[in-house]
PDB file of N, CA and C in Angstrom:
ATOM      1  N   UNK A 121     -70.473 150.969 -53.631  1.00 71.00           N
ATOM      2  CA  UNK A 121     -69.705 150.991 -54.855  1.00 71.00           C
ATOM      3  C   UNK A 121     -70.539 151.716 -55.897  1.00 71.00           C
ATOM      4  N   UNK A 122     -69.908 152.592 -56.591  1.00 76.00           N
ATOM      5  CA  UNK A 122     -70.602 153.355 -57.621  1.00 76.00           C
ATOM      6  C   UNK A 122     -69.759 153.410 -58.886  1.00 76.00           C
ATOM      7  N   UNK A 123     -70.407 153.270 -60.000  1.00 80.00           N
ATOM      8  CA  UNK A 123     -69.810 153.467 -61.308  1.00 80.00           C
ATOM      9  C   UNK A 123     -68.591 152.595 -61.584  1.00 80.00           C
ATOM     10  N   UNK A 124     -68.773 151.319 -61.433  1.00 81.00           N
ATOM     11  CA  UNK A 124     -67.749 150.382 -61.896  1.00 81.00           C
ATOM     12  C   UNK A 124     -68.061 150.127 -63.367  1.00 81.00           C
ATOM     13  N   UNK A 125     -67.145 150.492 -64.230  1.00 84.00           N
ATOM     14  CA  UNK A 125     -67.365 150.393 -65.672  1.00 84.00           C
ATOM     15  C   UNK A 125     -66.190 149.658 -66.283  1.00 84.00           C
ATOM     16  N   UNK A 126     -66.482 148.790 -67.237  1.00 84.00           N
ATOM     17  CA  UNK A 126     -65.392 148.093 -67.919  1.00 84.00           C
ATOM     18  C   UNK A 126     -65.484 148.335 -69.423  1.00 84.00           C
ATOM     19  N   UNK A 127     -64.350 148.333 -70.051  1.00 89.00           N
ATOM     20  CA  UNK A 127     -64.258 148.475 -71.496  1.00 89.00           C
ATOM     21  C   UNK A 127     -65.000 147.298 -72.133  1.00 89.00           C
ATOM     22  N   UNK A 128     -65.885 147.556 -73.094  1.00 89.00           N
ATOM     23  CA  UNK A 128     -66.622 146.458 -73.725  1.00 89.00           C
ATOM     24  C   UNK A 128     -65.724 145.333 -74.248  1.00 89.00           C
ATOM     25  N   UNK A 129     -64.526 145.674 -74.705  1.00 92.00           N
ATOM     26  CA  UNK A 129     -63.621 144.649 -75.226  1.00 92.00           C
ATOM     27  C   UNK A 129     -63.001 143.802 -74.120  1.00 92.00           C
ATOM     28  N   UNK A 130     -63.112 144.245 -72.869  1.00 90.00           N
ATOM     29  CA  UNK A 130     -62.515 143.519 -71.738  1.00 90.00           C
ATOM     30  C   UNK A 130     -63.568 142.820 -70.879  1.00 90.00           C
ATOM     31  N   UNK A 131     -64.813 142.842 -71.309  1.00 88.00           N
ATOM     32  CA  UNK A 131     -65.880 142.223 -70.527  1.00 88.00           C
ATOM     33  C   UNK A 131     -65.813 140.707 -70.633  1.00 88.00           C
ATOM     34  N   UNK A 132     -66.480 140.060 -69.704  1.00 90.00           N
ATOM     35  CA  UNK A 132     -66.575 138.592 -69.642  1.00 90.00           C
ATOM     36  C   UNK A 132     -65.227 137.939 -69.356  1.00 90.00           C
ATOM     37  N   UNK A 133     -64.366 138.653 -68.639  1.00 94.00           N
ATOM     38  CA  UNK A 133     -63.072 138.104 -68.239  1.00 94.00           C
ATOM     39  C   UNK A 133     -62.959 138.006 -66.722  1.00 94.00           C
ATOM     40  N   UNK A 134     -64.039 138.324 -66.018  1.00 92.00           N
ATOM     41  CA  UNK A 134     -64.023 138.228 -64.561  1.00 92.00           C
ATOM     42  C   UNK A 134     -63.458 139.442 -63.853  1.00 92.00           C
ATOM     43  N   UNK A 135     -63.225 140.529 -64.588  1.00 91.00           N
ATOM     44  CA  UNK A 135     -62.634 141.717 -63.972  1.00 91.00           C
ATOM     45  C   UNK A 135     -63.577 142.359 -62.958  1.00 91.00           C
ATOM     46  N   UNK A 136     -64.843 142.480 -63.312  1.00 90.00           N
ATOM     47  CA  UNK A 136     -65.819 143.068 -62.392  1.00 90.00           C
ATOM     48  C   UNK A 136     -65.965 142.248 -61.126  1.00 90.00           C
ATOM     49  N   UNK A 137     -65.981 140.933 -61.278  1.00 94.00           N
ATOM     50  CA  UNK A 137     -66.070 140.042 -60.115  1.00 94.00           C
ATOM     51  C   UNK A 137     -64.848 140.220 -59.220  1.00 94.00           C
ATOM     52  N   UNK A 138     -63.666 140.200 -59.817  1.00 95.00           N
ATOM     53  CA  UNK A 138     -62.446 140.331 -59.004  1.00 95.00           C
ATOM     54  C   UNK A 138     -62.383 141.683 -58.303  1.00 95.00           C
ATOM     55  N   UNK A 139     -62.776 142.731 -58.998  1.00 92.00           N
ATOM     56  CA  UNK A 139     -62.766 144.060 -58.398  1.00 92.00           C
ATOM     57  C   UNK A 139     -63.772 144.149 -57.250  1.00 92.00           C
ATOM     58  N   UNK A 140     -64.968 143.633 -57.458  1.00 93.00           N
ATOM     59  CA  UNK A 140     -65.989 143.673 -56.413  1.00 93.00           C
ATOM     60  C   UNK A 140     -65.558 142.878 -55.193  1.00 93.00           C
ATOM     61  N   UNK A 141     -65.017 141.694 -55.410  1.00 96.00           N
ATOM     62  CA  UNK A 141     -64.538 140.875 -54.289  1.00 96.00           C
ATOM     63  C   UNK A 141     -63.408 141.592 -53.552  1.00 96.00           C
ATOM     64  N   UNK A 142     -62.481 142.190 -54.295  1.00 96.00           N
ATOM     65  CA  UNK A 142     -61.361 142.899 -53.663  1.00 96.00           C
ATOM     66  C   UNK A 142     -61.850 144.088 -52.841  1.00 96.00           C
ATOM     67  N   UNK A 143     -62.817 144.836 -53.364  1.00 93.00           N
ATOM     68  CA  UNK A 143     -63.356 145.971 -52.618  1.00 93.00           C
ATOM     69  C   UNK A 143     -64.071 145.516 -51.354  1.00 93.00           C
ATOM     70  N   UNK A 144     -64.819 144.442 -51.450  1.00 95.00           N
ATOM     71  CA  UNK A 144     -65.507 143.916 -50.265  1.00 95.00           C
ATOM     72  C   UNK A 144     -64.501 143.408 -49.241  1.00 95.00           C
ATOM     73  N   UNK A 145     -63.470 142.740 -49.696  1.00 97.00           N
ATOM     74  CA  UNK A 145     -62.432 142.248 -48.784  1.00 97.00           C
ATOM     75  C   UNK A 145     -61.732 143.411 -48.086  1.00 97.00           C
ATOM     76  N   UNK A 146     -61.427 144.464 -48.828  1.00 97.00           N
ATOM     77  CA  UNK A 146     -60.795 145.644 -48.228  1.00 97.00           C
ATOM     78  C   UNK A 146     -61.711 146.259 -47.178  1.00 97.00           C
ATOM     79  N   UNK A 147     -63.002 146.282 -47.455  1.00 96.00           N
ATOM     80  CA  UNK A 147     -63.954 146.801 -46.483  1.00 96.00           C
ATOM     81  C   UNK A 147     -63.980 145.967 -45.215  1.00 96.00           C
ATOM     82  N   UNK A 148     -63.999 144.646 -45.375  1.00 96.00           N
ATOM     83  CA  UNK A 148     -63.977 143.757 -44.203  1.00 96.00           C
ATOM     84  C   UNK A 148     -62.729 143.979 -43.369  1.00 96.00           C
ATOM     85  N   UNK A 149     -61.601 144.082 -44.032  1.00 98.00           N
ATOM     86  CA  UNK A 149     -60.337 144.289 -43.326  1.00 98.00           C
ATOM     87  C   UNK A 149     -60.299 145.635 -42.608  1.00 98.00           C
ATOM     88  N   UNK A 150     -61.077 146.593 -43.100  1.00 98.00           N
ATOM     89  CA  UNK A 150     -61.142 147.913 -42.472  1.00 98.00           C
ATOM     90  C   UNK A 150     -62.219 147.980 -41.393  1.00 98.00           C
ATOM     91  N   UNK A 151     -62.928 146.869 -41.191  1.00 98.00           N
ATOM     92  CA  UNK A 151     -63.927 146.823 -40.129  1.00 98.00           C
ATOM     93  C   UNK A 151     -65.368 146.962 -40.571  1.00 98.00           C
ATOM     94  N   UNK A 152     -65.613 147.025 -41.866  1.00 97.00           N
ATOM     95  CA  UNK A 152     -66.992 147.136 -42.350  1.00 97.00           C
ATOM     96  C   UNK A 152     -67.755 145.854 -42.046  1.00 97.00           C
ATOM     97  N   UNK A 153     -69.026 146.009 -41.749  1.00 95.00           N
ATOM     98  CA  UNK A 153     -69.883 144.854 -41.476  1.00 95.00           C
ATOM     99  C   UNK A 153     -70.884 144.605 -42.590  1.00 95.00           C
ATOM    100  N   UNK A 154     -71.098 145.591 -43.436  1.00 93.00           N
ATOM    101  CA  UNK A 154     -72.018 145.445 -44.558  1.00 93.00           C
ATOM    102  C   UNK A 154     -71.425 146.118 -45.791  1.00 93.00           C
ATOM    103  N   UNK A 155     -71.930 145.732 -46.935  1.00 92.00           N
ATOM    104  CA  UNK A 155     -71.548 146.370 -48.197  1.00 92.00           C
ATOM    105  C   UNK A 155     -72.826 146.828 -48.882  1.00 92.00           C
ATOM    106  N   UNK A 156     -72.735 147.923 -49.564  1.00 90.00           N
ATOM    107  CA  UNK A 156     -73.876 148.532 -50.229  1.00 90.00           C
ATOM    108  C   UNK A 156     -73.456 148.896 -51.642  1.00 90.00           C
ATOM    109  N   UNK A 157     -74.319 148.625 -52.590  1.00 90.00           N
ATOM    110  CA  UNK A 157     -74.028 149.030 -53.962  1.00 90.00           C
ATOM    111  C   UNK A 157     -75.305 149.408 -54.658  1.00 90.00           C
ATOM    112  N   UNK A 158     -75.158 150.013 -55.803  1.00 90.00           N
ATOM    113  CA  UNK A 158     -76.286 150.387 -56.638  1.00 90.00           C
ATOM    114  C   UNK A 158     -76.059 149.844 -58.037  1.00 90.00           C
ATOM    115  N   UNK A 159     -77.150 149.448 -58.667  1.00 90.00           N
ATOM    116  CA  UNK A 159     -77.091 149.019 -60.064  1.00 90.00           C
ATOM    117  C   UNK A 159     -78.351 149.514 -60.754  1.00 90.00           C
ATOM    118  N   UNK A 160     -78.212 149.896 -61.988  1.00 90.00           N
ATOM    119  CA  UNK A 160     -79.381 150.284 -62.768  1.00 90.00           C
ATOM    120  C   UNK A 160     -80.304 149.078 -62.891  1.00 90.00           C
ATOM    121  N   UNK A 161     -81.603 149.306 -62.790  1.00 91.00           N
ATOM    122  CA  UNK A 161     -82.581 148.217 -62.790  1.00 91.00           C
ATOM    123  C   UNK A 161     -82.535 147.379 -64.062  1.00 91.00           C
ATOM    124  N   UNK A 162     -82.106 147.969 -65.171  1.00 93.00           N
ATOM    125  CA  UNK A 162     -82.070 147.230 -66.431  1.00 93.00           C
ATOM    126  C   UNK A 162     -80.688 146.654 -66.746  1.00 93.00           C
ATOM    127  N   UNK A 163     -79.768 146.724 -65.805  1.00 92.00           N
ATOM    128  CA  UNK A 163     -78.411 146.208 -66.018  1.00 92.00           C
ATOM    129  C   UNK A 163     -78.336 144.768 -65.505  1.00 92.00           C
ATOM    130  N   UNK A 164     -78.924 143.864 -66.278  1.00 94.00           N
ATOM    131  CA  UNK A 164     -78.995 142.461 -65.858  1.00 94.00           C
ATOM    132  C   UNK A 164     -77.639 141.822 -65.591  1.00 94.00           C
ATOM    133  N   UNK A 165     -76.623 142.051 -66.429  1.00 91.00           N
ATOM    134  CA  UNK A 165     -75.323 141.443 -66.131  1.00 91.00           C
ATOM    135  C   UNK A 165     -74.787 141.849 -64.763  1.00 91.00           C
ATOM    136  N   UNK A 166     -74.902 143.129 -64.420  1.00 92.00           N
ATOM    137  CA  UNK A 166     -74.415 143.584 -63.110  1.00 92.00           C
ATOM    138  C   UNK A 166     -75.247 142.980 -61.987  1.00 92.00           C
ATOM    139  N   UNK A 167     -76.554 142.987 -62.140  1.00 94.00           N
ATOM    140  CA  UNK A 167     -77.432 142.439 -61.106  1.00 94.00           C
ATOM    141  C   UNK A 167     -77.133 140.960 -60.893  1.00 94.00           C
ATOM    142  N   UNK A 168     -76.929 140.221 -61.971  1.00 95.00           N
ATOM    143  CA  UNK A 168     -76.602 138.797 -61.853  1.00 95.00           C
ATOM    144  C   UNK A 168     -75.256 138.589 -61.173  1.00 95.00           C
ATOM    145  N   UNK A 169     -74.273 139.410 -61.512  1.00 94.00           N
ATOM    146  CA  UNK A 169     -72.962 139.316 -60.867  1.00 94.00           C
ATOM    147  C   UNK A 169     -73.102 139.537 -59.375  1.00 94.00           C
ATOM    148  N   UNK A 170     -73.754 140.635 -58.994  1.00 95.00           N
ATOM    149  CA  UNK A 170     -73.867 140.958 -57.578  1.00 95.00           C
ATOM    150  C   UNK A 170     -74.675 139.901 -56.829  1.00 95.00           C
ATOM    151  N   UNK A 171     -75.724 139.373 -57.447  1.00 97.00           N
ATOM    152  CA  UNK A 171     -76.507 138.309 -56.809  1.00 97.00           C
ATOM    153  C   UNK A 171     -75.646 137.070 -56.591  1.00 97.00           C
ATOM    154  N   UNK A 172     -74.781 136.756 -57.543  1.00 97.00           N
ATOM    155  CA  UNK A 172     -73.919 135.576 -57.397  1.00 97.00           C
ATOM    156  C   UNK A 172     -72.908 135.754 -56.268  1.00 97.00           C
ATOM    157  N   UNK A 173     -72.667 137.005 -55.870  1.00 96.00           N
ATOM    158  CA  UNK A 173     -71.747 137.296 -54.773  1.00 96.00           C
ATOM    159  C   UNK A 173     -72.483 137.465 -53.443  1.00 96.00           C
ATOM    160  N   UNK A 174     -73.802 137.258 -53.460  1.00 95.00           N
ATOM    161  CA  UNK A 174     -74.572 137.313 -52.221  1.00 95.00           C
ATOM    162  C   UNK A 174     -75.333 138.599 -51.978  1.00 95.00           C
ATOM    163  N   UNK A 175     -75.217 139.561 -52.884  1.00 96.00           N
ATOM    164  CA  UNK A 175     -75.987 140.793 -52.719  1.00 96.00           C
ATOM    165  C   UNK A 175     -77.439 140.519 -53.067  1.00 96.00           C
ATOM    166  N   UNK A 176     -78.336 141.322 -52.492  1.00 94.00           N
ATOM    167  CA  UNK A 176     -79.759 141.171 -52.778  1.00 94.00           C
ATOM    168  C   UNK A 176     -80.405 142.548 -52.840  1.00 94.00           C
ATOM    169  N   UNK A 177     -81.561 142.606 -53.493  1.00 91.00           N
ATOM    170  CA  UNK A 177     -82.313 143.861 -53.543  1.00 91.00           C
ATOM    171  C   UNK A 177     -82.834 144.189 -52.154  1.00 91.00           C
ATOM    172  N   UNK A 178     -82.660 145.424 -51.757  1.00 92.00           N
ATOM    173  CA  UNK A 178     -83.209 145.890 -50.491  1.00 92.00           C
ATOM    174  C   UNK A 178     -84.329 146.887 -50.771  1.00 92.00           C
ATOM    175  N   UNK A 179     -84.095 147.778 -51.705  1.00 89.00           N
ATOM    176  CA  UNK A 179     -85.134 148.720 -52.106  1.00 89.00           C
ATOM    177  C   UNK A 179     -84.786 149.277 -53.482  1.00 89.00           C
ATOM    178  N   UNK A 180     -85.780 149.895 -54.094  1.00 89.00           N
ATOM    179  CA  UNK A 180     -85.580 150.566 -55.373  1.00 89.00           C
ATOM    180  C   UNK A 180     -85.847 152.050 -55.185  1.00 89.00           C
ATOM    181  N   UNK A 181     -85.249 152.852 -56.020  1.00 85.00           N
ATOM    182  CA  UNK A 181     -85.502 154.283 -55.979  1.00 85.00           C
ATOM    183  C   UNK A 181     -85.410 154.820 -57.398  1.00 85.00           C
ATOM    184  N   UNK A 182     -85.882 156.026 -57.571  1.00 84.00           N
ATOM    185  CA  UNK A 182     -85.903 156.655 -58.871  1.00 84.00           C
ATOM    186  C   UNK A 182     -85.327 158.054 -58.751  1.00 84.00           C
ATOM    187  N   UNK A 183     -84.613 158.462 -59.768  1.00 83.00           N
ATOM    188  CA  UNK A 183     -84.141 159.841 -59.849  1.00 83.00           C
ATOM    189  C   UNK A 183     -85.202 160.660 -60.571  1.00 83.00           C
ATOM    190  N   UNK A 184     -85.475 161.812 -60.066  1.00 86.00           N
ATOM    191  CA  UNK A 184     -86.411 162.720 -60.723  1.00 86.00           C
ATOM    192  C   UNK A 184     -85.603 163.817 -61.403  1.00 86.00           C
ATOM    193  N   UNK A 185     -85.939 164.053 -62.643  1.00 85.00           N
ATOM    194  CA  UNK A 185     -85.261 165.108 -63.389  1.00 85.00           C
ATOM    195  C   UNK A 185     -86.296 166.106 -63.882  1.00 85.00           C
ATOM    196  N   UNK A 186     -85.960 167.349 -63.756  1.00 86.00           N
ATOM    197  CA  UNK A 186     -86.859 168.387 -64.220  1.00 86.00           C
ATOM    198  C   UNK A 186     -86.807 168.460 -65.741  1.00 86.00           C
ATOM    199  N   UNK A 187     -87.969 168.486 -66.357  1.00 84.00           N
ATOM    200  CA  UNK A 187     -88.038 168.628 -67.814  1.00 84.00           C
ATOM    201  C   UNK A 187     -87.712 170.065 -68.186  1.00 84.00           C
ATOM    202  N   UNK A 188     -86.883 170.257 -69.143  1.00 77.00           N
ATOM    203  CA  UNK A 188     -86.491 171.614 -69.552  1.00 77.00           C
ATOM    204  C   UNK A 188     -87.282 172.002 -70.735  1.00 77.00           C
TER     205      UNK A 188
END
């Protein structure tokens, strides 16, 4: 899952949780055995949500950008 974004005025209503659960359920029904997602390291609300759904850190990575 990439780039799940919610309107700030619609946050804290369970929309992200419902969407994540629905996407995982659709994956299971399609035969997926694992789910993979990414979250920014400083996005505590997202990390807490995903942890509450059973996701865990597997590894970290960094994007390298060329300085102009």
